[in-house]
Amino acid sequence: MQADKQTLRSHGTHVASIAAAHIPDCPEKNGVAPGAKIVAIKVGDARISGSEETVSAILRAMVRVIEWKCDLVNLSFGETVRWCDDSRCFDVINDAVENHGVLFFASAGNSGPALSTAGASGCACSSAIGVGAYVSPDMMRAAHSMRDMVPPNTYTFSSRGPTIDGALGVSICAPGGAVTSIPNWELCNGELMNGTSMASPNATGCMALVLSGLKSRTVPYSTASTRRAMRNTAKAVEAADTFSLGYGLIQVDKMFEHMLEHKQQTENRVEFRVKVGTRRGIYVREPSDHAYKQWTYPINVTPLFVTNDPLDEGSNTQLRKDMIDFQKSLVLTCKDSWVNHPSHLQVMSQSRYFSVKLDVDSLKPGAYYTEVLGYDVDCVDKGPLVRVPITVVKPETDDNSKDHKHSWKQTFAPGKVMRHFLTVPAGATSATLQMVPDKNCTLRLQALQLKPNTDVKQTMVSATLGCSAGVFRSYKFSVTENQTLEMCLVKYWSDLGQAEVEYSIKFFGVTTLPSPIVMHAGDAVTQVDTISLLRTQTIAPSVTLTHLVQTIRPCKAQIKPLLTTRDKMPDGSLVYSAILTYTFKMTKSAEVTPDFVLLSSLLYENPFQSQFWMLYDENKRILLNGDAYPIKYKYSRKLSPGEYTIRVDIRHSTYKLLEKLQKSPMLLRYNLGSSTINVGVYADQKQAILGGKAATNVHLPFKAVRPVFLKSVGDESLNKLPVNVSAGMYLEGSLTLIKDMKTANQKLQYILSESCSLVSNDDKEKVTEEKDKLTEYKEAKAKVDAQFIPKLAIDEALKLYREVSGSYGYEKLSLHLAMLSTLQKEISTTLVNTQSDSVEASKQLGVTPLVDYVKEFFGISNAILGDDDKVNKSELIAFFGLKNDDSDGAVTRKGEMTKRKKELIEAYASHISVMADIITFPNDLELEGLVSVPLLQNSWKEMIRFVDPTDKMVGKAYVKYCRANGCSSLAAVQLMKVLDQNKEKSSEELLIEVIGGLNWQHVLKYLKDWMSVKYPPAFLPF
């Protein structure tokens, strides 16, 4: 099972070649198991950043694995996780291993060298085998072309255990680099790649060799017996710790011999699952663990009977008999004296409990791993049947409690990892690492704190630090108080030579109350108390807001069953899909990151079987796809003003669970870019109220509380936001306290309220008298009538218009413009369709002849634009001819006149467009006195008294005017300008008409071919 992190690259082929390449003409290029058959199943989705894997793709793949009775799976893919062994994805993997005889190998990850960086699926799933990346001297010499060799070790980047729930994580290791085949499109015979992605297929190929030998001799085996034999025969690597390479290098010969020797053991179908509460092992790390000092842990051992195929009636009967007969007497041992445990355990087919007590106080600072092992008293040689993993991290004591500084001096050799575990003091928000080497060198830093229910990559700091001999090098990073910090420094495994380095870490920080900071627009001024619990500090507070966050809710939700075979569960049960539809509108351009926050950052841990979303523009064109990691993998897109749709697909086999999600919110994060908002920060409340002198430097004595005051954001800043502000939106940013130390920043949210609009008194405008109720009613009715006319059939619209138009004058044109627009659409569509023979070339459409529609149209338009000047054009010309208007009510008057001018221009544009279409397209309409080229030209001259001909308001009218006057080339040029400003389907269709008239066939074909891409008929399916 393979997928590429980079679309159409060579990763997948390289991985498959390591496992099972078969090149008869050049056998030295063969993979580990050249006789194995490869089944390639794609789980990476090229629609999203990096062709990331998706839950639905993995589940579909596992259905095929079970259906096709595959023996082995390799997944060179993975992510760090928030929790382990509990999700739909893990359930299906466990089912394949436990009930269908599938051995599942997966890469441990390339997030090391810090501890607890091992993730999914190889290390976070009980049934998966996580593989770390090993490098040997032979590999250094032949593959990496090193001048000198160093002892065998792990690749520096290889992820380490234990997992966050206490399991060892990395089960075994295998060579993590190879030169092997890649696809022909790379135009290269082979390539060197390294990573745990390369180690996992190597281990998979080794297991294929073992299974091949067992099958050839008809030796019975199960996933339980093979996994146990693999662990018990692995070869330890002295230069590396257990966290890095697990139980060691997989040994094909030793494992095969072990399984032959112990093929008749009664526990060969039994996997012994260990639980410590809800966790898979004991993991002591945090200050709270050490403070509690209750070092006794309950251990649960449960025998799990595995099968290679679903049980039929006969097999089930035999399984029940085996469960009744099963009993093992185990002797319990541990190599470390600080672990106290029972000496024996009797295990039957049900769970057994015992307790383990740890003497943690006797340990020196550092990281420790050990196991309580359970051996069969009747056959100790076959190795342990039960393993209870125990990890203890004991932090170093503060050697300079007053200054909160730790110092060391170490010699760094290639691949040697220096780990320091420290308890971050209360009040610390950042740390500064300082180091000075005796010679030039490059060190890799990882600083990691484990937070509950948090992906380790969200809290991990990684940096490659180049250091010059005798020169201080510093690096600052953020920390969380009262938690254990692992500071990990390493010289890359292939970086030859040694370097002696003096280095230290010092903690800084100013704590705020509240934390995190939440401001509300309604508070006007927000007080934030600051306190330094480490030392006297001078702070320079400032606030910058960088993102706007909008919450949107579904406007539509639909749940339906997925009936294709690939979307059914392994047991054949149906999967349901819930498609949620969201819409939003932007008024200004901005970069947007959609986030389905309910399942955000959950991939392998997802309790549902899928989450995937698609972002479309108003023409249903796909713009962006995403799923679990919108922030991590930056699912962002720069969007222009307009309307957009997001459709989210969530899947599960339980209908009722999907019903609960039908109103789930979605977040839209708008990057403010250059329009970031700076919030005023003041040292006292009076200055904040008056908008006086902002705070620059504030002296903060040790453990003293000093308030700072943050002033609400003004409407002038909110007007620059990419969407109209509404209650519930909020701005995100940070409060910077310590100058030149952004790592000490405090997160800040600013909750927005509705913006305020006041009537300006600057021009001494008089307040207009309140309208009487009858006038309000008439205006409201006219507005409703104008809104409904376009929604009605043409004849019904005309009937309504005739009934109500007599009661309205021409001061406000909304009703008349609505009727003109409706008639224009009918007339233009009919004329175009007649030319393409899609309708009869008669004048009849529906009930009323087309000529009647045309006459009705010009009756309305001429009434508006005619010589009797019902709309008072002369008044408009006089008003906009004024250079300045300082009369009373100037602002209101300007708004009214601008609206009237816009309506007049709209009427002219509609009038010119219809007349131009009638002139352009051949027809039998008898319209003497209504339509002619001189009348068209006269109307155009009248219109451009009010608007520039290149204005986008009249762009289409200009195009049609040019075409009617025989200037089609000019029309095409103008239309392209219109499309540059606003891409819409009707403009593109008009351009195709114009180009078709010019007979530019090559351009016409190009435009038509792109129409289905730019304007899809429907949303793309998931």
Short mmCIF file of C-alpha atoms in Angstrom, two decimals, residues 438-663:
data_model
loop_
_atom_site.label_atom_id
_atom_site.label_comp_id
_atom_site.label_asym_id
_atom_site.label_seq_id
_atom_site.Cartn_x
_atom_site.Cartn_y
_atom_site.Cartn_z
CA ASP A 438 35.46 24.29 20.08
CA LYS A 439 35.24 23.75 16.31
CA ASN A 440 32.80 24.42 13.50
CA CYS A 441 29.85 22.03 13.62
CA THR A 442 26.15 21.69 12.88
CA LEU A 443 23.74 20.49 15.56
CA ARG A 444 20.11 19.47 15.29
CA LEU A 445 17.85 20.79 18.06
CA GLN A 446 14.48 19.37 19.04
CA ALA A 447 12.61 20.71 22.05
CA LEU A 448 9.44 18.83 22.93
CA GLN A 449 6.76 19.00 25.59
CA LEU A 450 3.88 16.53 25.61
CA LYS A 451 0.50 18.15 26.12
CA PRO A 452 -2.68 16.14 26.66
CA ASN A 453 -4.64 15.44 23.48
CA THR A 454 -2.17 17.42 21.37
CA ASP A 455 -0.22 16.37 18.30
CA VAL A 456 3.48 16.40 19.22
CA LYS A 457 4.33 18.40 16.09
CA GLN A 458 2.21 21.26 17.43
CA THR A 459 4.41 21.55 20.52
CA MET A 460 7.76 20.49 19.08
CA VAL A 461 10.47 22.98 18.11
CA SER A 462 12.95 21.79 15.47
CA ALA A 463 15.96 23.70 14.17
CA THR A 464 19.29 23.03 12.47
CA LEU A 465 21.94 25.23 14.07
CA GLY A 466 25.23 26.01 12.38
CA CYS A 467 27.88 26.87 14.96
CA SER A 468 31.28 28.49 14.47
CA ALA A 469 34.28 27.67 16.67
CA GLY A 470 34.48 29.92 19.72
CA VAL A 471 31.38 31.93 18.73
CA PHE A 472 28.22 31.97 20.87
CA ARG A 473 25.14 30.75 19.05
CA SER A 474 21.72 31.32 20.57
CA TYR A 475 18.23 30.09 19.74
CA LYS A 476 14.94 31.10 21.37
CA PHE A 477 11.77 29.02 21.55
CA SER A 478 8.49 28.97 23.44
CA VAL A 479 7.76 26.68 26.39
CA THR A 480 4.83 25.81 28.64
CA GLU A 481 5.22 26.18 32.39
CA ASN A 482 5.06 23.25 34.84
CA GLN A 483 5.65 20.61 32.17
CA THR A 484 8.62 18.41 31.35
CA LEU A 485 10.73 19.70 28.49
CA GLU A 486 12.98 17.39 26.50
CA MET A 487 15.83 19.32 24.95
CA CYS A 488 17.48 17.07 22.42
CA LEU A 489 20.75 17.96 20.68
CA VAL A 490 22.44 15.71 18.15
CA LYS A 491 25.21 15.80 15.59
CA TYR A 492 23.87 14.31 12.36
CA TRP A 493 24.84 10.66 11.94
CA SER A 494 26.90 11.32 8.77
CA ASP A 495 28.62 14.48 10.06
CA LEU A 496 32.11 13.12 10.68
CA GLY A 497 34.38 14.28 13.47
CA GLN A 498 33.77 15.32 17.06
CA ALA A 499 33.07 18.65 18.66
CA GLU A 500 33.14 19.71 22.29
CA VAL A 501 30.31 22.10 23.05
CA GLU A 502 29.46 24.18 26.08
CA TYR A 503 25.77 24.99 26.15
CA SER A 504 23.11 26.25 28.50
CA ILE A 505 19.38 26.91 28.61
CA LYS A 506 17.79 29.79 30.45
CA PHE A 507 14.07 30.37 31.01
CA PHE A 508 12.27 33.69 30.61
CA GLY A 509 8.70 34.78 30.68
CA VAL A 510 5.93 37.09 31.65
CA THR A 511 2.59 35.54 32.48
CA THR A 512 -0.71 37.26 31.79
CA LEU A 513 -4.06 37.03 33.49
CA PRO A 514 -6.25 36.01 31.81
CA SER A 515 -4.35 33.58 29.58
CA PRO A 516 -5.08 33.15 26.77
CA ILE A 517 -6.35 36.70 26.35
CA VAL A 518 -9.87 37.29 25.06
CA MET A 519 -11.00 40.83 24.26
CA HIS A 520 -14.56 41.80 23.42
CA ALA A 521 -15.43 44.79 21.28
CA GLY A 522 -18.11 45.73 23.79
CA ASP A 523 -15.58 46.16 26.60
CA ALA A 524 -14.00 49.24 24.98
CA VAL A 525 -10.92 48.85 27.22
CA THR A 526 -9.62 45.45 28.40
CA GLN A 527 -7.31 45.13 31.39
CA VAL A 528 -4.58 42.48 31.22
CA ASP A 529 -2.50 41.83 34.34
CA THR A 530 1.14 40.90 33.78
CA ILE A 531 3.48 39.23 36.25
CA SER A 532 7.06 37.97 36.03
CA LEU A 533 7.62 34.95 38.27
CA LEU A 534 11.24 34.43 37.23
CA ARG A 535 13.03 37.76 37.53
CA THR A 536 12.63 41.54 37.22
CA GLN A 537 11.74 42.29 33.63
CA THR A 538 11.14 45.26 31.35
CA ILE A 539 8.33 44.66 28.90
CA ALA A 540 7.40 46.49 25.70
CA PRO A 541 3.79 45.43 25.11
CA SER A 542 2.22 45.51 21.65
CA VAL A 543 -0.72 43.72 20.04
CA THR A 544 -1.02 42.67 16.41
CA LEU A 545 -4.10 40.98 14.95
CA THR A 546 -3.25 38.93 11.87
CA HIS A 547 -6.31 36.81 11.05
CA LEU A 548 -10.08 37.18 10.90
CA VAL A 549 -12.10 34.07 11.79
CA GLN A 550 -15.66 33.63 10.57
CA THR A 551 -18.04 30.86 11.63
CA ILE A 552 -20.41 29.59 8.96
CA ARG A 553 -23.23 27.05 9.27
CA PRO A 554 -24.58 24.62 6.66
CA CYS A 555 -27.37 25.82 4.41
CA LYS A 556 -28.05 22.26 3.26
CA ALA A 557 -27.37 18.74 4.59
CA GLN A 558 -27.95 15.46 2.81
CA ILE A 559 -27.27 11.90 4.04
CA LYS A 560 -27.26 8.97 1.63
CA PRO A 561 -25.87 5.42 1.50
CA LEU A 562 -22.80 4.68 -0.63
CA LEU A 563 -23.71 1.69 -2.77
CA THR A 564 -20.38 0.97 -4.51
CA THR A 565 -18.48 -2.10 -3.31
CA ARG A 566 -15.33 -0.11 -2.52
CA ASP A 567 -17.19 1.93 0.09
CA LYS A 568 -18.51 -1.02 2.09
CA MET A 569 -16.93 -2.15 5.33
CA PRO A 570 -14.97 -5.44 5.43
CA ASP A 571 -18.04 -7.19 6.89
CA GLY A 572 -20.16 -5.89 3.99
CA SER A 573 -22.08 -3.29 6.02
CA LEU A 574 -23.16 -0.04 4.32
CA VAL A 575 -21.34 3.26 4.68
CA TYR A 576 -23.36 6.49 4.72
CA SER A 577 -22.20 9.86 3.44
CA ALA A 578 -23.29 13.20 4.90
CA ILE A 579 -22.68 16.12 2.54
CA LEU A 580 -22.89 19.52 4.23
CA THR A 581 -23.10 22.62 2.04
CA TYR A 582 -21.84 26.01 3.24
CA THR A 583 -21.89 29.37 1.43
CA PHE A 584 -20.09 32.64 2.13
CA LYS A 585 -19.48 35.98 0.45
CA MET A 586 -16.32 38.09 0.33
CA THR A 587 -16.22 41.83 -0.30
CA LYS A 588 -12.43 42.13 -0.61
CA SER A 589 -9.62 39.83 -1.74
CA ALA A 590 -7.86 37.76 0.93
CA GLU A 591 -6.17 34.42 1.53
CA VAL A 592 -8.68 32.01 3.09
CA THR A 593 -8.13 28.78 5.02
CA PRO A 594 -11.30 26.69 5.52
CA ASP A 595 -11.31 24.50 8.62
CA PHE A 596 -13.93 21.87 9.49
CA VAL A 597 -13.01 22.36 13.11
CA LEU A 598 -14.91 19.38 14.60
CA LEU A 599 -12.50 16.92 12.94
CA SER A 600 -9.56 19.22 12.38
CA SER A 601 -6.11 17.62 12.87
CA LEU A 602 -7.67 14.16 13.15
CA LEU A 603 -6.66 11.68 10.48
CA TYR A 604 -5.72 8.27 11.87
CA GLU A 605 -7.55 9.14 15.11
CA ASN A 606 -10.73 10.18 13.29
CA PRO A 607 -13.83 8.50 14.80
CA PHE A 608 -15.50 8.89 11.39
CA GLN A 609 -14.54 7.14 8.19
CA SER A 610 -13.88 10.23 6.15
CA GLN A 611 -13.71 13.97 6.11
CA PHE A 612 -13.06 15.85 2.93
CA TRP A 613 -14.12 19.27 1.70
CA MET A 614 -14.15 21.12 -1.61
CA LEU A 615 -14.25 24.88 -2.16
CA TYR A 616 -16.04 26.15 -5.30
CA ASP A 617 -16.56 29.54 -6.85
CA GLU A 618 -20.02 30.76 -7.89
CA ASN A 619 -19.65 28.93 -11.21
CA LYS A 620 -19.12 25.55 -9.46
CA ARG A 621 -15.45 25.55 -10.42
CA ILE A 622 -13.26 23.75 -7.89
CA LEU A 623 -10.65 26.00 -6.26
CA LEU A 624 -9.32 24.10 -3.24
CA ASN A 625 -9.55 20.72 -1.51
CA GLY A 626 -8.71 19.73 2.05
CA ASP A 627 -9.27 17.32 4.89
CA ALA A 628 -7.59 16.83 8.26
CA TYR A 629 -4.71 19.33 8.39
CA PRO A 630 -5.76 22.81 7.17
CA ILE A 631 -3.14 24.64 9.24
CA LYS A 632 -0.34 22.05 9.18
CA TYR A 633 -0.37 21.64 5.39
CA LYS A 634 -1.70 25.14 4.60
CA TYR A 635 -4.93 24.46 2.72
CA SER A 636 -5.21 28.12 1.68
CA ARG A 637 -6.27 30.04 -1.40
CA LYS A 638 -6.28 33.71 -2.36
CA LEU A 639 -9.91 34.52 -3.21
CA SER A 640 -11.35 37.53 -4.99
CA PRO A 641 -14.59 39.25 -3.98
CA GLY A 642 -17.58 37.05 -4.76
CA GLU A 643 -19.75 34.20 -3.54
CA TYR A 644 -18.33 30.77 -2.70
CA THR A 645 -19.55 27.32 -1.73
CA ILE A 646 -17.89 24.67 0.45
CA ARG A 647 -19.14 21.08 0.47
CA VAL A 648 -17.97 18.74 3.23
CA ASP A 649 -18.23 14.95 3.00
CA ILE A 650 -18.27 12.95 6.26
CA ARG A 651 -18.79 9.18 6.30
CA HIS A 652 -19.74 6.56 8.83
CA SER A 653 -21.57 3.26 8.91
CA THR A 654 -23.99 4.57 11.56
CA TYR A 655 -26.69 6.85 10.13
CA LYS A 656 -27.63 8.41 13.46
CA LEU A 657 -24.09 9.63 14.13
CA LEU A 658 -24.12 11.54 10.86
CA GLU A 659 -27.51 13.07 11.69
CA LYS A 660 -25.90 14.75 14.70
CA LEU A 661 -23.41 16.55 12.44
CA GLN A 662 -25.92 18.21 10.12
CA LYS A 663 -25.52 21.63 11.76
#
